[in-house]
XYZ file of C-alpha atoms in Angstrom:
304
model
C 85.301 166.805 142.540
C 85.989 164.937 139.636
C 88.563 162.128 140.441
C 91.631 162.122 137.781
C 91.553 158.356 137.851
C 88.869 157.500 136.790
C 87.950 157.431 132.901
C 85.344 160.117 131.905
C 82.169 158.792 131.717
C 83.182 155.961 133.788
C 80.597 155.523 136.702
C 81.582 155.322 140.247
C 82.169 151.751 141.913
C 79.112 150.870 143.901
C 78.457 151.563 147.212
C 80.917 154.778 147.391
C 78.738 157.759 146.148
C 76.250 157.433 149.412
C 78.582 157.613 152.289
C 77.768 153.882 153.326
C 80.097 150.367 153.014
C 78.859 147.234 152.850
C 79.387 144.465 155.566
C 80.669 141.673 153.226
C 79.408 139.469 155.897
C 75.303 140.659 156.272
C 75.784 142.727 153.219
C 73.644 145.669 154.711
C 74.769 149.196 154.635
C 77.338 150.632 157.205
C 78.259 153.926 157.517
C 81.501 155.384 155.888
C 84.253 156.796 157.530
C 85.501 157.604 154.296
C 85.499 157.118 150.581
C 86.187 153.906 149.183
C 89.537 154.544 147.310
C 88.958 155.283 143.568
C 89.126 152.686 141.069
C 90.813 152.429 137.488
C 87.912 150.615 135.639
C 88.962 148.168 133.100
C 86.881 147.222 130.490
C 86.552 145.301 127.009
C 87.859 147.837 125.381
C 90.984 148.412 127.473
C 94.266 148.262 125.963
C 96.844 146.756 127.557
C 100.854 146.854 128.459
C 103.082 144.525 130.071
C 106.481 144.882 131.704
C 108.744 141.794 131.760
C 111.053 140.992 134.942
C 112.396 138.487 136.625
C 112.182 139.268 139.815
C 108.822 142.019 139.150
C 107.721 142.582 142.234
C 110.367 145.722 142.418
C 109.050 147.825 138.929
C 107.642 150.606 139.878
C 106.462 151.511 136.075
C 102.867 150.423 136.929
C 102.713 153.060 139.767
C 103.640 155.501 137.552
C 102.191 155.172 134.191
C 98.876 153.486 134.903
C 98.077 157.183 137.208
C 98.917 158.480 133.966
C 96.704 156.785 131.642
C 93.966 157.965 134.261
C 94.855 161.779 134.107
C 94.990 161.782 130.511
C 91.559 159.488 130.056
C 92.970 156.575 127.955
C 91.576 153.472 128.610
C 94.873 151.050 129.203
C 96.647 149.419 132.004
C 100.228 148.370 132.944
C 100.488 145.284 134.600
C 103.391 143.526 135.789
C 104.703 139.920 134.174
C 107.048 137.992 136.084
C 108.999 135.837 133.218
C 111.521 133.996 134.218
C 115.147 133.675 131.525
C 113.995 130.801 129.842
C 110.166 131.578 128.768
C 111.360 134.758 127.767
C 110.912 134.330 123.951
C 107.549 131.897 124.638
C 105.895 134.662 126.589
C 107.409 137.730 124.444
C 105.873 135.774 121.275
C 102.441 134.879 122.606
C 102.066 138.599 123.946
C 102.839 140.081 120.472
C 100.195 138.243 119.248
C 97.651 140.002 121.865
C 95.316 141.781 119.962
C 94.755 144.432 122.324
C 98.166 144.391 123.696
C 100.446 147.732 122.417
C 103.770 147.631 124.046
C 105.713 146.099 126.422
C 108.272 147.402 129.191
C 111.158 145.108 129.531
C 113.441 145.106 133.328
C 115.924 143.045 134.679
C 117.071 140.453 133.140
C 116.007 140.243 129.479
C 116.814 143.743 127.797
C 119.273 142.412 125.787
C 117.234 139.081 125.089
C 114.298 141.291 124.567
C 116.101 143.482 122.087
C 116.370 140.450 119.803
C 112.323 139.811 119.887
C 112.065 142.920 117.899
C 111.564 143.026 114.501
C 113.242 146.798 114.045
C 115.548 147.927 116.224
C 116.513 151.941 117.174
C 119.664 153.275 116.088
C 120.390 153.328 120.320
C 119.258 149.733 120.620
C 122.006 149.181 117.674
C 124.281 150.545 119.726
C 123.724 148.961 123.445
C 122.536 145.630 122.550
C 119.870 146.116 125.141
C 116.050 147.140 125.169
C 113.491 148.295 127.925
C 110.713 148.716 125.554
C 109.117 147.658 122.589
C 106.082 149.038 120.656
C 103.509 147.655 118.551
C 104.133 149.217 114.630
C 100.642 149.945 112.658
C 101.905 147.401 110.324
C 101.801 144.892 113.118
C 106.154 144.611 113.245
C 107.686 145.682 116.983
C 110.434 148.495 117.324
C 112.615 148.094 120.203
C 113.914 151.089 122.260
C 116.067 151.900 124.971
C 115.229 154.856 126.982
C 117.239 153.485 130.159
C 120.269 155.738 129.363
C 118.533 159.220 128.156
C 116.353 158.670 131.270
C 119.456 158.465 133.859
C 121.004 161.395 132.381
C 118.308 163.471 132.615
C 117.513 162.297 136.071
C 121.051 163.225 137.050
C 120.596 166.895 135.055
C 117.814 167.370 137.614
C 119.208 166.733 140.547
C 122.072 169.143 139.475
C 124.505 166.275 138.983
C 126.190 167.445 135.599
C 128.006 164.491 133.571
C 129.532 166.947 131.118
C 133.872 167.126 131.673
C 132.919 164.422 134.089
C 135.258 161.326 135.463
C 132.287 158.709 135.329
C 132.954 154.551 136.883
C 130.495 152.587 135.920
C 129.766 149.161 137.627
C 127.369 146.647 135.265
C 127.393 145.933 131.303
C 124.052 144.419 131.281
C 120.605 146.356 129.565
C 120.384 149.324 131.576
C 124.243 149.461 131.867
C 124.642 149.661 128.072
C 121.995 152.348 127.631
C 123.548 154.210 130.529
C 127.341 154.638 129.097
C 126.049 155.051 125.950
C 123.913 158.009 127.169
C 126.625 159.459 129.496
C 129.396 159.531 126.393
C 126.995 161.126 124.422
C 126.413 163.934 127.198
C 130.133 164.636 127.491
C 131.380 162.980 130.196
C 135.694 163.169 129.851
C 136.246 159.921 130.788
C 133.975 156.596 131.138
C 135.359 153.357 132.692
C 133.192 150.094 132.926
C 133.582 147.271 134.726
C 131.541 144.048 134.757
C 132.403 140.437 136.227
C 131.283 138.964 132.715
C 134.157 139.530 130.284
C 132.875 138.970 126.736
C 130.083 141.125 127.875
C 131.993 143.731 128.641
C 134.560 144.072 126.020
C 131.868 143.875 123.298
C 130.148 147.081 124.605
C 133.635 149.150 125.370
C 134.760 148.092 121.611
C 130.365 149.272 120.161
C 130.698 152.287 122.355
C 134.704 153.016 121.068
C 133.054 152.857 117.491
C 131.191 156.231 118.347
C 132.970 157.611 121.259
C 136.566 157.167 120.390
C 139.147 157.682 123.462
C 136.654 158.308 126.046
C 135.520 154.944 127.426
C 137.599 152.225 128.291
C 137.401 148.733 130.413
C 138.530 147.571 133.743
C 139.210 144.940 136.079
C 137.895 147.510 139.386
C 136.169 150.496 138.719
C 138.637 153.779 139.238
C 137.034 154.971 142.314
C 139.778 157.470 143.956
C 139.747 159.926 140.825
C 136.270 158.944 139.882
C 133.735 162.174 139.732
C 130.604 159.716 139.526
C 130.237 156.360 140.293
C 127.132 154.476 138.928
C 125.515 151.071 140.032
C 123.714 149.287 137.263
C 123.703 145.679 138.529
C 120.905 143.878 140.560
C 123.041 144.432 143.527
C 121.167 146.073 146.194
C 117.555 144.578 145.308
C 118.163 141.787 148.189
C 119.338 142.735 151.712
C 121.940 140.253 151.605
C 123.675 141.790 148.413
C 127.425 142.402 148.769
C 128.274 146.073 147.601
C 128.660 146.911 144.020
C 131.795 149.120 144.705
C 133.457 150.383 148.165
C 131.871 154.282 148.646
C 134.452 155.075 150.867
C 136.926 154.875 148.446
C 136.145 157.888 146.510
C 136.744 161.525 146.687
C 135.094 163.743 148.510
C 132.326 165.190 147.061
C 131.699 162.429 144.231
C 128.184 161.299 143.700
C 127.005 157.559 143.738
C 123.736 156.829 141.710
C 122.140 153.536 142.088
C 119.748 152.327 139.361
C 118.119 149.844 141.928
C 113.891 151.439 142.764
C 113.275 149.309 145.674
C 114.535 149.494 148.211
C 114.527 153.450 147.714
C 117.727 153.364 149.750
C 120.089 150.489 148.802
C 122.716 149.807 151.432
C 125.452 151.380 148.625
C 123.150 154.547 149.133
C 123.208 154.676 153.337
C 126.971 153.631 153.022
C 127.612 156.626 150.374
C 125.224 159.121 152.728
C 127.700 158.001 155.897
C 130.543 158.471 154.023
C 129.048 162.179 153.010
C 128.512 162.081 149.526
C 125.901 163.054 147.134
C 123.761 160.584 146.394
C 121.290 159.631 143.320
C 118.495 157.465 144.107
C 117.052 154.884 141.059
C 113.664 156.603 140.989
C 115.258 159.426 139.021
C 115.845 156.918 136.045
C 112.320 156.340 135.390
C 110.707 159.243 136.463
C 113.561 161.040 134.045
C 111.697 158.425 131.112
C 108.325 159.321 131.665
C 107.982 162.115 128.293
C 109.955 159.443 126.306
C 107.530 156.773 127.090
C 104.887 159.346 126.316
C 106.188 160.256 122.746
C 107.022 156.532 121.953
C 103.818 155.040 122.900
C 101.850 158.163 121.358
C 99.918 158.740 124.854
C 98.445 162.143 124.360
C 94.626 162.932 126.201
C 91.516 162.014 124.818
C-alpha cells in the first residue's frame, strides 16, 4: 500500500522494505516485528515553515499540517521555533531572508509583535492588532494574517455551539483574543464583553472593535459570567498545572458553554472544572483544526 506520507517517488528508508531491523550495536539483520514507522523525507529541495512561540513545545500545527503536506505530495515541513520576546524581530528578520523559507505561523506571545514584521497587513490584522501568520509575497514583501478568530468560530459552528443572538465573556485581549472578538461580532453574537488584566490593551481593542461593531462589545473589570451564554479563555492560563483559573465556571448558568483556546493539555483544569459543574465544553483543538482550509488557501497548498 502506498503510504500517504511519504512524497511520490520518494524511496523507502532503508532497512524497512525486507521485514528485518538492524542491531545498531552488531549492525546485522534482525527480524521485524513490524514496520519501521514511515518517514517524511526532507531534501534540498524542501521548502520550509516555521511557527514562532515562546513556550513551543505546546503547538500542535506541526502535527497537523506537516501530515498534510505528505497527503497532498508537497515537499515542505513545519518545524517548531522557540523565540523568546526579545529576539523576536532578530529571528523574524533573519527567517524572511531564508530563501527557501515561505511562511511562518506565529503563537503565544508575539502575534501582535509579529503583526508589525509584516510589510502588508490584512484588513483583519488592521483590525485586531494581532497576527498568527505571515506569508512570503512573489515580490518578496510578507502579508500578515489572522485566522485565529474565523478558526474559533467555525470550530464552535461544528460542535453545534452557535454564537449568533449570543451573550459571549471573553477573558484575554492578547493575539488570539483580538482575532477571536473580532470574529465572534462579526458572526452575530448580541452582546460581547472583554476583560483583560492589562488596561491600555484592552481599551484599545473595545474602542478598534466599537469602530465596526457599534453597541455590541464593551469592557470590564470581571467578565459577566451569571448572564453570560459563552464564556471564552484566550490567555496562557491553563498551559501550566499550577495556573490559577481564568474565570470561576461555576458561576455561570446552566447550560453555558466554556471554550478554552489552550491545545495542551487537551483538558485544562477550567475544562474538568466546567465538565463537573455540567456544562458544555469546547476544547482548543477546535481552533486550529477549524483553520486548517484557511491555511490551505493562504499558503496556496493544493496537490502536486
Amino acid at each position: 500500500m502506498t503510504d500517504p506520507r511519504r512524497p511520490p517517488g520518494a524511496s523507502r528508508p532503508s532497512g524497512t522494505d525486507t521485514g528485518t531491523d538492524v542491531d545498531p550495536g552488531t549492525g546485522t539483520a534482525q527480524p521485524a516485528d513490524t514496520e519501521a514507522p514511515p518517514q517524511t523525507l526532507v531534501g534540498g529541495a524542501t521548502r520550509l515553515y516555521a511557527v514562532l512561540g515562546d513556550p513551543v513545545t505546546q503547538v500542535q500545527s506541526p502535527g497537523l499540517l506537516n501530515p498534510l503536506f505528505a497527503r497532498l505530495g508537497i515537499d515542505a515541513v513545519l518545524v517548531p521555533v522557540h523565540v523568546r520576546p526579545a529576539d523576536l524581530a532578530t529571528v523574524v528578520r533573519g527567517l524572511q531572508r531564508v530563501g527557501n523559507l515561505d511562511g511562518l505561523f506565529v503563537t503565544v506571545p508575539h502575534k501582535a509583535a509579529a503583526a508589525l514584521l509584516a510589510d502588508r497587513r490584512s484588513p483583519t490584522v488592521e483590525i485586531t492588532g494581532s497576527a498568527n501568520a505571515l506569508r512570503r509575497e512573489p515580490d518578496g514583501a510578507w502579508l500578515a494574517e489572522n485566522f485565529d478568530g474565523s478558526g474559533f468560530v467555525s470550530g464552535l459552528g461544528r460542535a453545534g455551539h452557535r454564537p449568533k443572538g449570543a451573550r459571549v465573556a471573553l477573558v484575554g485581549a492578547g493575539g488570539a483574543g483580538s482575532a477571536i472578538a473580532a470574529a465572534l461580532l462579526d458572526a452575530g453574537v448580541t452582546r460581547l464583553t472583554i476583560t483583560d488584566p492589562d488596561t491600555p490593551r484592552l481599551t484599545t481593542l473595545v474602542d478598534r472593535l466599537a469602530a465596526h461593531w457599534p453597541g455590541r462589545v464593551r469592557a470590564a473589570g470581571r467578565p459577566p459570567l451569571a448572564d453570560s451564554d459563552i464564556a471564552v479563555n484566550a490567555t496562557p492560563l491553563g498551559l501550566r498545572p499550577d495556573d490559577p483559573l481564568p474565570f470561576p465556571p461555576d458561576a455561570l448558568p446552566p447550560g453555558a458553554v466554556v471554550a478554552d483556546i489552550i491545545m495542551k493539555p487537551r483538558d485544562t483544569r477550567l475544562l474538568r472544572e466546567a465538565t463537573a459543574q455540567g456544562l458544555h465544553t469546547h476544547h482548543g483543538h477546535h481552533m486550529l483544526t477549524g483553520q486548517l482550509d484557511s491555511y490551505r488557501a493562504f499558503f496556496g497548498l493544493h496537490a502536486s
